XYZ file of C-alpha atoms in Angstrom:
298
model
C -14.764 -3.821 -81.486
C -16.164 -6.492 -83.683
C -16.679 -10.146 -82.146
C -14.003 -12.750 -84.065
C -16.849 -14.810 -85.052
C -17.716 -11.874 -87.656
C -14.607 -12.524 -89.366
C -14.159 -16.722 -89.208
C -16.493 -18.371 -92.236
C -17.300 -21.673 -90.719
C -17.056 -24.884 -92.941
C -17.834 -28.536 -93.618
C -14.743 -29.616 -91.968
C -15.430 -27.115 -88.823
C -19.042 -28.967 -88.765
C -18.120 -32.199 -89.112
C -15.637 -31.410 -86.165
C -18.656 -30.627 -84.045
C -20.862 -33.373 -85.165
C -18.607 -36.095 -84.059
C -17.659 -34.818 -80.701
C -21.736 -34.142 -79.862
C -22.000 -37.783 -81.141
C -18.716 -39.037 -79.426
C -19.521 -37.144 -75.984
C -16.188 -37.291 -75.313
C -12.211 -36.309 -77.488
C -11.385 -40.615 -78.073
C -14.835 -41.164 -79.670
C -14.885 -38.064 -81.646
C -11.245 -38.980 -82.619
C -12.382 -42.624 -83.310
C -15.181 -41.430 -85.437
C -13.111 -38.721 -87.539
C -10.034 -41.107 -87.822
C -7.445 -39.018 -85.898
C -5.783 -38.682 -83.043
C -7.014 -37.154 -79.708
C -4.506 -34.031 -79.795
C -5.577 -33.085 -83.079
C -9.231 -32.583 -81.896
C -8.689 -31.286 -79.051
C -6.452 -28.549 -81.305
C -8.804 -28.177 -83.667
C -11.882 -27.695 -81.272
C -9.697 -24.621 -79.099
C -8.893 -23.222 -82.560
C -11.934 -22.902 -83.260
C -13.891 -21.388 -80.367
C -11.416 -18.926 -80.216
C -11.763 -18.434 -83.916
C -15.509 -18.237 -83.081
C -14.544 -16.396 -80.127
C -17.674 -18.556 -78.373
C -17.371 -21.820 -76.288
C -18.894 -24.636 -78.167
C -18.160 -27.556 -74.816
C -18.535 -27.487 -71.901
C -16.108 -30.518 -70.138
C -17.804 -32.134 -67.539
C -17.182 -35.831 -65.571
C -19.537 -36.781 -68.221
C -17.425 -36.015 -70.932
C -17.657 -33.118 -73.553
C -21.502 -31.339 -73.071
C -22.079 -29.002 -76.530
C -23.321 -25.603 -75.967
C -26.581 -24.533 -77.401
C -24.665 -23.413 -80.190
C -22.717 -26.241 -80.858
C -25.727 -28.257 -81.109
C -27.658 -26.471 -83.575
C -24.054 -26.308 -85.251
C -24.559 -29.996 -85.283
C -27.851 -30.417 -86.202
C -26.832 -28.526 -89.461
C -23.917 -30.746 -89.864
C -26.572 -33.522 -89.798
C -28.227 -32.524 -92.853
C -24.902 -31.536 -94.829
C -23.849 -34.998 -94.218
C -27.312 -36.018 -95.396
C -27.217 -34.022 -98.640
C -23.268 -34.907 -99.098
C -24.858 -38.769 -99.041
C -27.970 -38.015 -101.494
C -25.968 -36.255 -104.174
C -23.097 -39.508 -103.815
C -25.906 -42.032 -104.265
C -27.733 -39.827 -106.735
C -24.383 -39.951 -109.036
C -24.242 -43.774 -107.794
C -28.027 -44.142 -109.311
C -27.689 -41.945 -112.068
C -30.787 -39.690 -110.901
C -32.453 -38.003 -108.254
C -33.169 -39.259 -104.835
C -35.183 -38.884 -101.766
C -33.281 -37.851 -98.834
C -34.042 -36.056 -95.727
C -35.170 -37.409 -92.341
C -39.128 -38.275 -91.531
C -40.173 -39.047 -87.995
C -42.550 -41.374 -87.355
C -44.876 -42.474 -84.635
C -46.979 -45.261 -83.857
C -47.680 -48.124 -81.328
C -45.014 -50.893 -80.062
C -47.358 -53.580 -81.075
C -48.126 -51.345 -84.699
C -44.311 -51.476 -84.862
C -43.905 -54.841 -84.404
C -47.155 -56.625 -86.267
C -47.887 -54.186 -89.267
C -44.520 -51.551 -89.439
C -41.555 -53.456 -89.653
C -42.599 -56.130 -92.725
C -43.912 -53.072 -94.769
C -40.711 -51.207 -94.274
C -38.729 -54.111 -94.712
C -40.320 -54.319 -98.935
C -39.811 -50.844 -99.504
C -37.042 -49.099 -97.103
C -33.857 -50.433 -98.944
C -35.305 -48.675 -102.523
C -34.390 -45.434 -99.939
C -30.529 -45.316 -98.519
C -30.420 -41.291 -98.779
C -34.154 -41.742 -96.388
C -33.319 -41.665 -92.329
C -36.569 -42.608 -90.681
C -37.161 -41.555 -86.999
C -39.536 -44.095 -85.473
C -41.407 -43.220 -81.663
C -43.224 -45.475 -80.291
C -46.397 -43.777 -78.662
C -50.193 -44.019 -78.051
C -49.888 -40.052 -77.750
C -51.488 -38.119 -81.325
C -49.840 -35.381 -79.041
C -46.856 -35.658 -81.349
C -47.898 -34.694 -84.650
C -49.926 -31.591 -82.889
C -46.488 -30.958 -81.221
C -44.607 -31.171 -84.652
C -42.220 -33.766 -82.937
C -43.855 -36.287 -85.891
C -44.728 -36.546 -89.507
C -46.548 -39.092 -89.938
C -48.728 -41.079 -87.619
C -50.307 -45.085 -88.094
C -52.590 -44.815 -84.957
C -55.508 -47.199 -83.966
C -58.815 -45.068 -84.020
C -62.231 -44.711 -85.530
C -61.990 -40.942 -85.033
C -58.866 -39.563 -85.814
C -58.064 -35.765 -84.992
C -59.829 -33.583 -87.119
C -56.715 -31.722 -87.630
C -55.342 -33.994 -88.752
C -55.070 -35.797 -92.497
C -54.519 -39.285 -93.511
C -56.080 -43.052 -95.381
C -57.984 -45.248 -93.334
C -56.241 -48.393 -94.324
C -58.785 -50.869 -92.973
C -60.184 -52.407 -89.932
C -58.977 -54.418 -86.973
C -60.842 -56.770 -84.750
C -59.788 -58.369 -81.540
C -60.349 -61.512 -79.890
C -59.722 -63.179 -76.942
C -56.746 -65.863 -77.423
C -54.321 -68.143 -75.626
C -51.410 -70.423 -76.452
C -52.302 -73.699 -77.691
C -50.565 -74.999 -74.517
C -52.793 -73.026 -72.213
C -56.162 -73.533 -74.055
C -55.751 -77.369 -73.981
C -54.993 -77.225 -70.673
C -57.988 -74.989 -69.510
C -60.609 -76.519 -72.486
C -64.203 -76.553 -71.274
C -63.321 -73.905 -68.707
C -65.835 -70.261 -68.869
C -63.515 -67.285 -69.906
C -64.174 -65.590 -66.533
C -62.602 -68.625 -65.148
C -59.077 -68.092 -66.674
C -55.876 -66.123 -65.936
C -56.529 -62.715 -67.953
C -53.575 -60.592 -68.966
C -54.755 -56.943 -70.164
C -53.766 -53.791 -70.650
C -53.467 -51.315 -67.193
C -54.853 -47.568 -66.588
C -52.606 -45.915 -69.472
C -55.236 -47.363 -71.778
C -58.510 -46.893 -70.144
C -60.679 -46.420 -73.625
C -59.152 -49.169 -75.191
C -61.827 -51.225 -76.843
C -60.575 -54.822 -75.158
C -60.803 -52.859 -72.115
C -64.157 -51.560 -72.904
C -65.313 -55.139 -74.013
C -64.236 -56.333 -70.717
C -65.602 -54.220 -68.628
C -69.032 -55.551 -70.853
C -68.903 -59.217 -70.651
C -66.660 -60.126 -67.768
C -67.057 -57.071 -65.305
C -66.008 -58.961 -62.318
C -63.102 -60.890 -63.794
C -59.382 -60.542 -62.075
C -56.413 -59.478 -63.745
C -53.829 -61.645 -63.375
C -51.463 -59.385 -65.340
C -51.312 -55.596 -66.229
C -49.351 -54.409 -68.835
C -48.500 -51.006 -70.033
C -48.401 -52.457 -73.480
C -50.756 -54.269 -75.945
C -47.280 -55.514 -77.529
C -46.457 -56.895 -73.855
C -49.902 -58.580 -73.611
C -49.179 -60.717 -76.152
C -46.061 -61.717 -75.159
C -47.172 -63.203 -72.085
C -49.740 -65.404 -73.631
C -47.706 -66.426 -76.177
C -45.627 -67.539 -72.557
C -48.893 -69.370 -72.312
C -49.696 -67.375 -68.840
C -53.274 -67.045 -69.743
C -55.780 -65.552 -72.181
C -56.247 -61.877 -73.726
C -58.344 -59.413 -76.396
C -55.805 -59.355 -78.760
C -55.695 -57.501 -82.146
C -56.030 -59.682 -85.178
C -52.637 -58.244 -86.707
C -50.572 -59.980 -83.905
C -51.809 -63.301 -84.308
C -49.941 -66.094 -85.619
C -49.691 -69.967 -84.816
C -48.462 -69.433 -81.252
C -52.032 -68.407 -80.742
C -55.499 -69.841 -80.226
C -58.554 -67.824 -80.425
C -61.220 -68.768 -78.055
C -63.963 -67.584 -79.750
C -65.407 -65.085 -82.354
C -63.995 -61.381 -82.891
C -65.340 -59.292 -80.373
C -68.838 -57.970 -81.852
C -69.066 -54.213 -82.233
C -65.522 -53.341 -80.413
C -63.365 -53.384 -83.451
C -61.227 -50.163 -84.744
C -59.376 -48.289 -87.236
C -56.002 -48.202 -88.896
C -55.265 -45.131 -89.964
C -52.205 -43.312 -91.659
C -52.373 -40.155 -90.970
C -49.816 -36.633 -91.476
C -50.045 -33.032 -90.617
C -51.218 -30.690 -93.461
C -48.193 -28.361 -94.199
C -46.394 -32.155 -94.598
C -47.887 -32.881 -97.606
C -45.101 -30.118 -99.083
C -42.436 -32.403 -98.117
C -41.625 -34.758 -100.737
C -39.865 -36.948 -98.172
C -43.003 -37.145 -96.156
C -45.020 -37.858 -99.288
C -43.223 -40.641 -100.030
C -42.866 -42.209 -97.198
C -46.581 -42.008 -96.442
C -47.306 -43.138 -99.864
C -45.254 -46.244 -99.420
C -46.646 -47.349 -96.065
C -50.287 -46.862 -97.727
C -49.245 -49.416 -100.033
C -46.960 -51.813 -97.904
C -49.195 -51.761 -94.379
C -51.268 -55.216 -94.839
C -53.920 -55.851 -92.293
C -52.985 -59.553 -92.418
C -53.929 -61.800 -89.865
C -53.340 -65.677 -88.899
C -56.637 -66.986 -87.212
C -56.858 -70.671 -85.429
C -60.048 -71.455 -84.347
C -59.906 -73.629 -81.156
């Protein structure tokens, strides 16, 4: 006896079903999202399992959990809906466009000093582009394919690996202008330090510490560099600090840190360079990233 699925041809109204009640999680939000009422999804989803003749949900207290199947159902939805929006704002443009989604990984405080102005000057050339941005110190996720493209801190990048070196960063230790008035004339093992903790333990402000002020107390551990900075721009004491993040809430206490600088680099997995998407978006950020910096002498 054949299955009923062999005879039902699925379409872009069946998928868009799925998509919105895998986004919605539950029969109101998928409704919400598809503009109809609750009774007509919940018709439409038992016509079609049984035209399937598989279960797509499972309903749960949590609402409406997809099947394996109805999420890789929905994951093709995703890029129907992408390709439905690329050929609109191709006609829109008059030409072709780049669409498709690129992940992308890099640090919090990447993100926040170097990332988000260069995406800001190029991004909105893009609408048919969906970026995926991780935050992670990890180069794990380009060798597990869960990223394309990679702006990681490093003199040696992964030989696997390829990418631009886009320039060098240098650290220094820094306070807010509050706390370095208050504290002038005082030795840097003397002050509050705020640094990195353990999940960083070759990081070259760590390294530089352990160096020049090997008996110096933390005050503060953070699990980011992004957080470090944050707390003495809160003027809770003084840091290493990457040039990129400082600005005139900051007062450097002296000169860069002499041999304990590092790398930007831009970096993508080989079979990526295929990807036109990929290309482009790497291609962008190579000529957006800006290694800018803001230095105040004290």
């Amino acid at each position: 006896m054949l299955n009923a699925a062999t005879h039902y041809s699925i379409d872009y109204p069946d998928l868009s079903l799925i998509l919105a009640l895998v986004r919605g999680g539950s029969l109101a939000r998928a409704a919400a999202l598809l503009r109809v009422d609750v009774s007509t999804v919940f018709r439409a989803v038992r016509r079609l399992e049984a035209a399937l003749g598989q279960t797509l949900f499972e309903k749960s207290r949590a609402g409406y959990l997809p099947t394996s199947l109805a999420s890789h159902l929905a994951q093709q939805a995703e890029r129907a809906e992408q390709a439905l929006e690329a050929a609109r704002i191709g006609v829109e443009q008059g030409g072709e466009v780049i669409s498709g989604t690129v992940r992308l990984t890099c640090t919090d405080s990447v993100l926040q000093g170097l990332l988000l102005p260069a995406l800001a000057q190029f991004m909105p050339r893009y609408p048919a582009l969906t970026l995926e941005l991780s935050t992670s110190n990890d180069f794990a996720n380009l060798s597990r394919r869960d990223a394309d493209i990679a702006l990681r801190l490093t003199r040696t990048p992964p030989e696997h690996l390829v990418g631009r070196c886009l320039g060098t960063v240098a650290y220094q230790v820094c306070a807010s202008a509050d706390y370095a008035r208050d504290h002038v004339g005082r030795e840097l093992a003397e002050l509050a330090w705020i640094a990195p903790d353990d999940f960083l333990p070759d990081h070259p402000t760590v390294a530089w510490r352990h160096e020049h002020l090997p008996s110096v107390r933390l005050s503060y551990r953070c699990n980011s560099m992004l957080s470090v900075t944050e707390l003495v721009r809160a003027g809770l004491g003084a840091a290493a600090l990457p040039d990129f993040l400082l600005d005139e809430r900051l007062q450097t206490l002296g000169p860069a840190l002499a041999g304990h600088d590092t790398a930007l680099w831009l970096l993508t997995r080989p079979d990526c360079r295929a990807l036109r998407s990929v290309v482009t978006l790497f291609d962008e950020l190579a000529r957006h990233v800006r290694l800018n910096t803001g230095r105040n002498q004290v």
